[in-house]
Coordinates of C-alpha atoms in Angstrom, one line a residue:
Y869 CA 6.9 -13.1 10.6
E870 CA 8.5 -16.9 10.4
A871 CA 9.9 -16.0 6.9
R872 CA 11.4 -13.2 7.4
K873 CA 14.6 -14.8 9.3
F874 CA 15.6 -16.1 5.7
G875 CA 14.7 -12.6 3.7
V876 CA 11.7 -12.8 3.0
R877 CA 9.7 -9.5 2.5
S878 CA 5.8 -8.5 2.3
A879 CA 4.9 -8.0 -1.2
M880 CA 8.0 -9.4 -2.9
P881 CA 7.5 -11.9 -6.1
S882 CA 6.7 -15.6 -5.2
I883 CA 9.4 -16.8 -7.1
T884 CA 12.1 -14.5 -5.1
A885 CA 10.5 -15.7 -1.8
K886 CA 11.0 -19.3 -2.6
R887 CA 14.3 -19.2 -3.7
K888 CA 15.3 -17.4 -0.2
C889 CA 12.9 -19.8 1.9
P890 CA 12.7 -23.3 -0.2
E891 CA 11.0 -24.4 2.5
L892 CA 8.3 -21.9 2.3
I893 CA 4.5 -23.0 2.0
F894 CA 2.0 -20.7 0.0
V895 CA -1.6 -20.7 1.5
P896 CA -4.2 -19.7 -1.0
P897 CA -5.8 -16.2 0.3
R898 CA -9.5 -16.4 2.1
F899 CA -10.4 -12.8 0.7
D900 CA -13.6 -12.8 2.4
A901 CA -12.7 -13.7 5.3
Y902 CA -9.8 -11.1 5.0
R903 CA -12.2 -8.6 4.4
A904 CA -15.0 -9.7 7.1
V905 CA -12.3 -8.8 9.8
S906 CA -11.1 -5.6 8.5
Q907 CA -14.6 -4.3 8.5
Q908 CA -14.8 -5.5 12.2
I909 CA -11.1 -3.5 12.9
H910 CA -12.3 -1.0 11.1
A911 CA -15.8 -0.5 13.3
I912 CA -13.4 -0.7 16.1
F913 CA -11.8 2.8 14.3
A914 CA -14.8 4.3 13.9
E915 CA -15.6 4.1 17.9
H916 CA -13.0 6.7 17.9
T917 CA -12.6 9.0 14.9
P918 CA -14.4 9.5 11.4
L919 CA -11.3 10.6 10.1
I920 CA -9.9 7.3 8.5
E921 CA -8.0 6.7 6.0
P922 CA -7.5 3.6 4.8
L923 CA -3.7 1.5 3.4
S924 CA -4.9 -1.8 3.2
L925 CA -7.5 -4.6 4.9
D926 CA -5.6 -3.8 8.2
E927 CA -3.8 -1.2 8.3
A928 CA -4.8 2.7 8.6
Y929 CA -4.3 6.5 9.4
L930 CA -6.4 7.8 12.0
D931 CA -6.6 11.3 13.2
V932 CA -7.6 11.4 17.0
T933 CA -7.4 15.3 17.4
D934 CA -11.0 15.8 18.0
N935 CA -12.0 12.7 18.9
L936 CA -15.2 10.5 19.2
Q937 CA -14.5 9.6 23.3
G938 CA -12.9 13.1 24.0
I939 CA -10.3 11.7 25.0
P940 CA -7.1 14.2 25.4
V941 CA -4.1 11.8 24.9
A942 CA -3.2 9.9 21.5
T943 CA -1.2 7.2 23.3
T944 CA -4.4 6.1 25.2
I945 CA -6.6 5.6 22.0
A946 CA -3.9 3.4 20.8
E947 CA -4.2 1.2 23.6
M948 CA -7.5 1.0 23.6
I949 CA -7.5 0.5 19.9
R950 CA -5.2 -2.7 19.9
T951 CA -7.0 -4.0 23.7
K952 CA -10.5 -4.1 21.9
I953 CA -9.1 -5.4 18.4
K954 CA -7.5 -8.7 20.2
S955 CA -10.6 -9.1 22.4
E956 CA -13.1 -9.3 19.4
T957 CA -11.0 -10.6 16.8
G958 CA -8.2 -13.0 18.5
L959 CA -5.6 -10.5 16.4
T960 CA -2.7 -8.7 17.4
A961 CA -2.0 -4.9 16.3
S962 CA 0.7 -2.9 16.4
A963 CA 0.4 1.0 16.9
G964 CA 2.3 4.1 15.9
V965 CA 1.6 7.2 17.0
S966 CA 2.9 10.7 16.0
Y967 CA 2.3 14.6 15.2
N968 CA 2.2 13.3 11.2
K969 CA 1.3 10.7 8.9
F970 CA 4.8 10.3 8.2
L971 CA 6.0 9.5 11.6
A972 CA 3.2 7.5 12.6
K973 CA 3.8 5.4 9.7
L974 CA 7.7 4.9 10.4
A975 CA 6.4 4.2 14.3
S976 CA 4.3 1.6 13.2
G977 CA 6.5 -0.7 12.3
Q978 CA 9.3 -0.7 15.6
N979 CA 7.2 -2.8 17.5
K980 CA 5.2 -5.3 14.8
P981 CA 3.1 -7.7 15.4
D982 CA 2.1 -6.6 18.7
G983 CA 3.7 -3.4 20.2
L984 CA 3.2 0.4 20.7
F985 CA 5.7 3.1 19.1
V986 CA 5.7 6.5 20.2
I987 CA 7.1 9.5 18.6
T988 CA 6.6 12.6 20.4
P989 CA 7.6 16.4 18.8
K990 CA 10.6 16.2 20.4
M991 CA 12.2 12.9 19.2
G992 CA 10.9 13.2 15.4
P993 CA 13.8 14.9 13.9
A994 CA 15.9 12.7 15.4
F995 CA 14.5 9.3 15.3
V996 CA 14.6 10.5 11.3
E997 CA 18.3 11.7 10.8
A998 CA 19.0 8.0 12.4
L999 CA 16.8 6.1 10.4
P1000 CA 18.1 4.2 6.6
V1001 CA 16.1 6.0 4.0
R1002 CA 15.6 2.6 3.0
K1003 CA 13.0 2.1 5.7
F1004 CA 11.2 5.6 4.7
H1005 CA 7.4 5.4 3.7
G1006 CA 7.5 6.6 0.2
V1007 CA 10.9 5.8 -0.6
G1008 CA 10.6 2.4 -2.6
P1009 CA 13.9 0.2 -3.7
A1010 CA 14.3 2.3 -6.8
T1011 CA 14.4 5.6 -5.4
A1012 CA 16.5 4.4 -2.4
D1013 CA 19.0 2.7 -5.0
K1014 CA 19.6 6.3 -6.2
M1015 CA 19.8 7.9 -3.2
A1016 CA 23.0 5.6 -2.2
R1017 CA 24.3 6.5 -5.9
L1018 CA 23.8 9.7 -4.3
G1019 CA 25.1 9.2 -1.0
I1020 CA 22.4 9.5 0.9
E1021 CA 22.1 6.3 3.1
T1022 CA 20.5 8.1 6.5
G1023 CA 17.8 10.7 7.1
A1024 CA 20.5 12.6 8.4
D1025 CA 22.1 12.4 4.8
L1026 CA 18.6 13.1 2.8
R1027 CA 18.4 16.3 5.3
A1028 CA 21.9 17.4 4.3
Q1029 CA 20.7 17.9 0.3
S1030 CA 19.0 21.4 -0.5
L1031 CA 15.6 21.6 -2.3
V1032 CA 16.7 22.5 -5.2
F1033 CA 19.0 19.3 -5.8
L1034 CA 16.3 17.2 -4.5
E1035 CA 14.2 18.4 -6.6
E1036 CA 16.5 18.1 -9.5
K1037 CA 17.1 14.8 -8.7
F1038 CA 13.6 13.4 -7.9
G1039 CA 11.4 15.7 -9.6
K1040 CA 8.1 16.3 -8.0
A1041 CA 9.2 14.2 -5.1
G1042 CA 12.3 16.1 -3.8
P1043 CA 10.1 18.5 -1.8
Y1044 CA 8.1 15.7 0.2
Y1045 CA 11.9 14.4 0.6
Y1046 CA 12.9 17.8 1.5
W1047 CA 10.6 17.9 4.5
I1048 CA 10.2 14.4 5.7
A1049 CA 13.7 14.2 6.3
R1050 CA 13.3 17.4 8.8
G1051 CA 10.5 15.6 10.5
I1052 CA 7.5 17.5 9.1
D1053 CA 4.1 16.3 6.7
E1054 CA 1.6 18.7 6.6
R1055 CA -0.6 16.0 4.6
P1056 CA -3.4 15.4 6.7
V1057 CA -5.7 12.1 7.1
R1058 CA -8.4 11.7 4.2
A1059 CA -11.3 9.7 4.7
D1060 CA -13.0 7.8 1.7
R1061 CA -10.1 9.3 0.0
E1062 CA -11.0 9.1 -3.7
R1063 CA -8.7 6.3 -5.4
K1064 CA -7.6 7.0 -9.0
S1065 CA -7.5 3.1 -9.9
V1066 CA -8.0 -0.3 -8.8
G1067 CA -5.5 -3.1 -9.9
A1068 CA -4.3 -6.7 -9.1
E1069 CA -1.3 -8.2 -10.0
D1070 CA 0.7 -11.9 -9.8
T1071 CA 4.2 -13.2 -9.8
F1072 CA 4.4 -17.0 -10.8
V1073 CA 6.2 -19.6 -9.9
N1074 CA 6.6 -20.8 -13.5
D1075 CA 6.6 -18.7 -16.0
L1076 CA 4.0 -19.1 -19.2
F1077 CA 4.1 -19.8 -22.5
D1078 CA 0.9 -20.0 -23.8
L1079 CA -2.1 -18.2 -24.1
E1080 CA -4.7 -20.4 -22.5
S1081 CA -2.0 -20.4 -19.2
A1082 CA -2.1 -17.2 -19.3
R1083 CA -5.9 -16.3 -19.6
R1084 CA -6.3 -18.8 -16.5
E1085 CA -4.1 -16.8 -14.4
L1086 CA -6.1 -13.4 -15.7
A1087 CA -9.0 -14.4 -14.3
P1088 CA -8.9 -14.6 -10.8
L1089 CA -7.1 -11.1 -11.0
V1090 CA -10.0 -9.3 -13.1
R1091 CA -12.6 -11.3 -10.3
K1092 CA -10.5 -9.3 -7.4
V1093 CA -10.8 -6.1 -9.1
W1094 CA -14.1 -6.5 -9.8
R1095 CA -15.2 -8.0 -6.5
Y1096 CA -13.0 -4.7 -5.0
C1097 CA -14.9 -2.0 -7.4
A1098 CA -18.9 -3.7 -7.2
E1099 CA -18.9 -4.1 -3.0
R1100 CA -18.0 -0.4 -3.8
S1101 CA -19.9 1.0 -6.3
I1102 CA -17.2 1.8 -8.8
H1103 CA -17.1 1.7 -12.1
G1104 CA -14.3 2.8 -15.0
R1105 CA -13.3 3.1 -18.2
T1106 CA -9.7 2.4 -18.8
V1107 CA -8.3 -1.3 -18.7
T1108 CA -4.9 -1.8 -18.6
L1109 CA -2.6 -4.6 -18.7
K1110 CA 0.8 -5.4 -17.1
V1111 CA 2.9 -8.1 -18.6
K1112 CA 6.4 -8.6 -17.0
F1113 CA 8.5 -11.2 -18.6
A1114 CA 11.3 -13.6 -17.4
D1115 CA 13.8 -11.0 -18.1
F1116 CA 11.8 -8.3 -16.3
Q1117 CA 11.4 -6.3 -19.6
Q1118 CA 8.2 -5.0 -18.3
I1119 CA 5.2 -4.1 -20.9
T1120 CA 1.4 -2.5 -20.3
R1121 CA -1.4 -3.0 -23.0
S1122 CA -4.3 0.2 -22.4
R1123 CA -7.8 0.2 -23.8
T1124 CA -10.7 3.5 -23.1
I1125 CA -14.3 2.6 -23.9
G1126 CA -16.5 4.8 -24.6
G1127 CA -19.3 3.8 -21.7
V1128 CA -18.2 2.1 -18.7
I1129 CA -17.0 -1.1 -17.6
E1130 CA -20.3 -2.3 -15.9
T1131 CA -20.0 -6.5 -15.3
E1132 CA -16.9 -8.4 -14.5
T1133 CA -17.6 -10.3 -18.2
D1134 CA -17.0 -6.6 -19.5
L1135 CA -14.1 -6.6 -17.8
A1136 CA -13.0 -9.9 -18.1
T1137 CA -13.7 -9.2 -21.8
V1138 CA -11.6 -6.2 -22.4
S1139 CA -8.4 -7.7 -20.5
G1140 CA -9.0 -11.1 -22.4
T1141 CA -8.5 -8.8 -25.7
L1142 CA -5.5 -6.7 -24.2
L1143 CA -3.7 -10.1 -23.5
E1144 CA -4.6 -11.5 -26.8
Q1145 CA -2.4 -8.8 -28.4
V1146 CA 0.5 -9.6 -26.5
F1147 CA 0.7 -13.3 -27.8
P1148 CA 2.9 -14.8 -29.3
V1149 CA 5.7 -14.5 -26.7
T1150 CA 9.1 -15.4 -27.3
K1151 CA 10.3 -15.7 -23.6
G1152 CA 8.4 -16.4 -20.2
I1153 CA 5.6 -14.0 -18.7
R1154 CA 6.8 -13.7 -15.0
L1155 CA 3.7 -11.8 -13.8
L1156 CA 0.5 -10.5 -15.2
G1157 CA -1.6 -7.2 -13.9
V1158 CA -5.0 -6.1 -14.8
T1159 CA -6.3 -2.6 -13.7
L1160 CA -9.2 -0.5 -13.6
S1161 CA -9.0 3.2 -13.9
N1162 CA -10.8 6.9 -14.6
L1163 CA -13.3 5.7 -12.4
S1164 CA -16.3 7.2 -11.0
G1165 CA -19.0 6.5 -8.5
T1166 CA -16.1 7.1 -5.8
R1167 CA -16.8 9.0 -2.5
A1168 CA -16.3 12.1 -1.7
E1169 CA -13.0 13.3 0.4
A1170 CA -13.1 14.6 3.8
D1171 CA -10.9 15.8 6.1
G1172 CA -9.9 18.1 9.7
Q1173 CA -7.7 18.9 12.3
M1174 CA -7.1 20.3 15.6
S1175 CA -5.0 19.5 18.8
L1176 CA -4.4 17.0 21.2
T1177 CA -1.3 15.4 23.6
I1178 CA 0.3 12.2 21.8

C-alpha cells in the first residue's frame, strides 16, 4: 500500500513498477507461508458456510444466506470473520457485503486494507452509476480503453447502452456488462469450482536473450504450477508456453500429450521443448509464462441459495 502513492498497482509488471518507484524493494515470495495462512483464513470462512468460492490465496466469495451459525445478518458475519482473522493470524482483512457477487467485489475494495463496506439493494444501482467502469470487476484495461473510445466512462454511461449495442461491441461479454450496469448479477457462489487451467508467469527487469537464461527463469514457474496441481491432485494434458518480447509482441507455443503430465519433470521437459522452439531470438524476452490445461482430477462444483438480511 505504501507504493500505491507512486502509481504501483497489484499485478503490475515489475519493470513498470520499478520505473514508477525507483526506491521499490522486491522481496522474494514465501508461498509456503502464504498458503499456510490462507488455509487458516479459509478454515475461518468454513465455520460460517460451506459455499466458498476462492479467487486467490487471500480472497473469496462467501454465500452466507443459509449460514452454519444461523445468523440472520450478513454484516454481522463479515465483522465476526474479520475479527477472528485478526486474532488468529494478526492480519487485517477488508470485506464487502452485498446481494450479489459483482457488488460484493466492488464493496470489498472501498475500505481496504482494514474495513467493511455494505451495498444494500437500495444503494446498488446508484452506486454502480457513479463508479468509473475501470473499477468494475471483469472490465480489464483493454476493455476499459475500448469503452472510453465509445464514450463509456461510468456505470451510468454503460447503463445507457442497449443490450444489442453491447453484444455487437463486446460479444459474449455484452450481456454481463448490460446487467452489472444495473446492479444485477445472477452468478451463484460456486464452491470448489472447476478450474480450466493452472498457470504462472513473470515479467523480468532485464530482458532475456539466451536460452540458458530463459531456462533458469522458466524453472520456478514450472515448479509453482506443479506444486499447485500436486496439492490438489490435478493432472493436465496440454502445456502452453507464453512469451512476450520487449516490444510487447506476444507468442504462444502449445503441446498436448497422449496421456497426462504426471510429474514436475514431465512438465519441465515439455515446457523446455516449447521454449527451445522460440530460440534463437532477435529481441529480448520481457515475460515468460507456462500454463497446464485439459485438466482432470478436479473436484465437482456445488452451489446453493436462500435469503437473509444484508
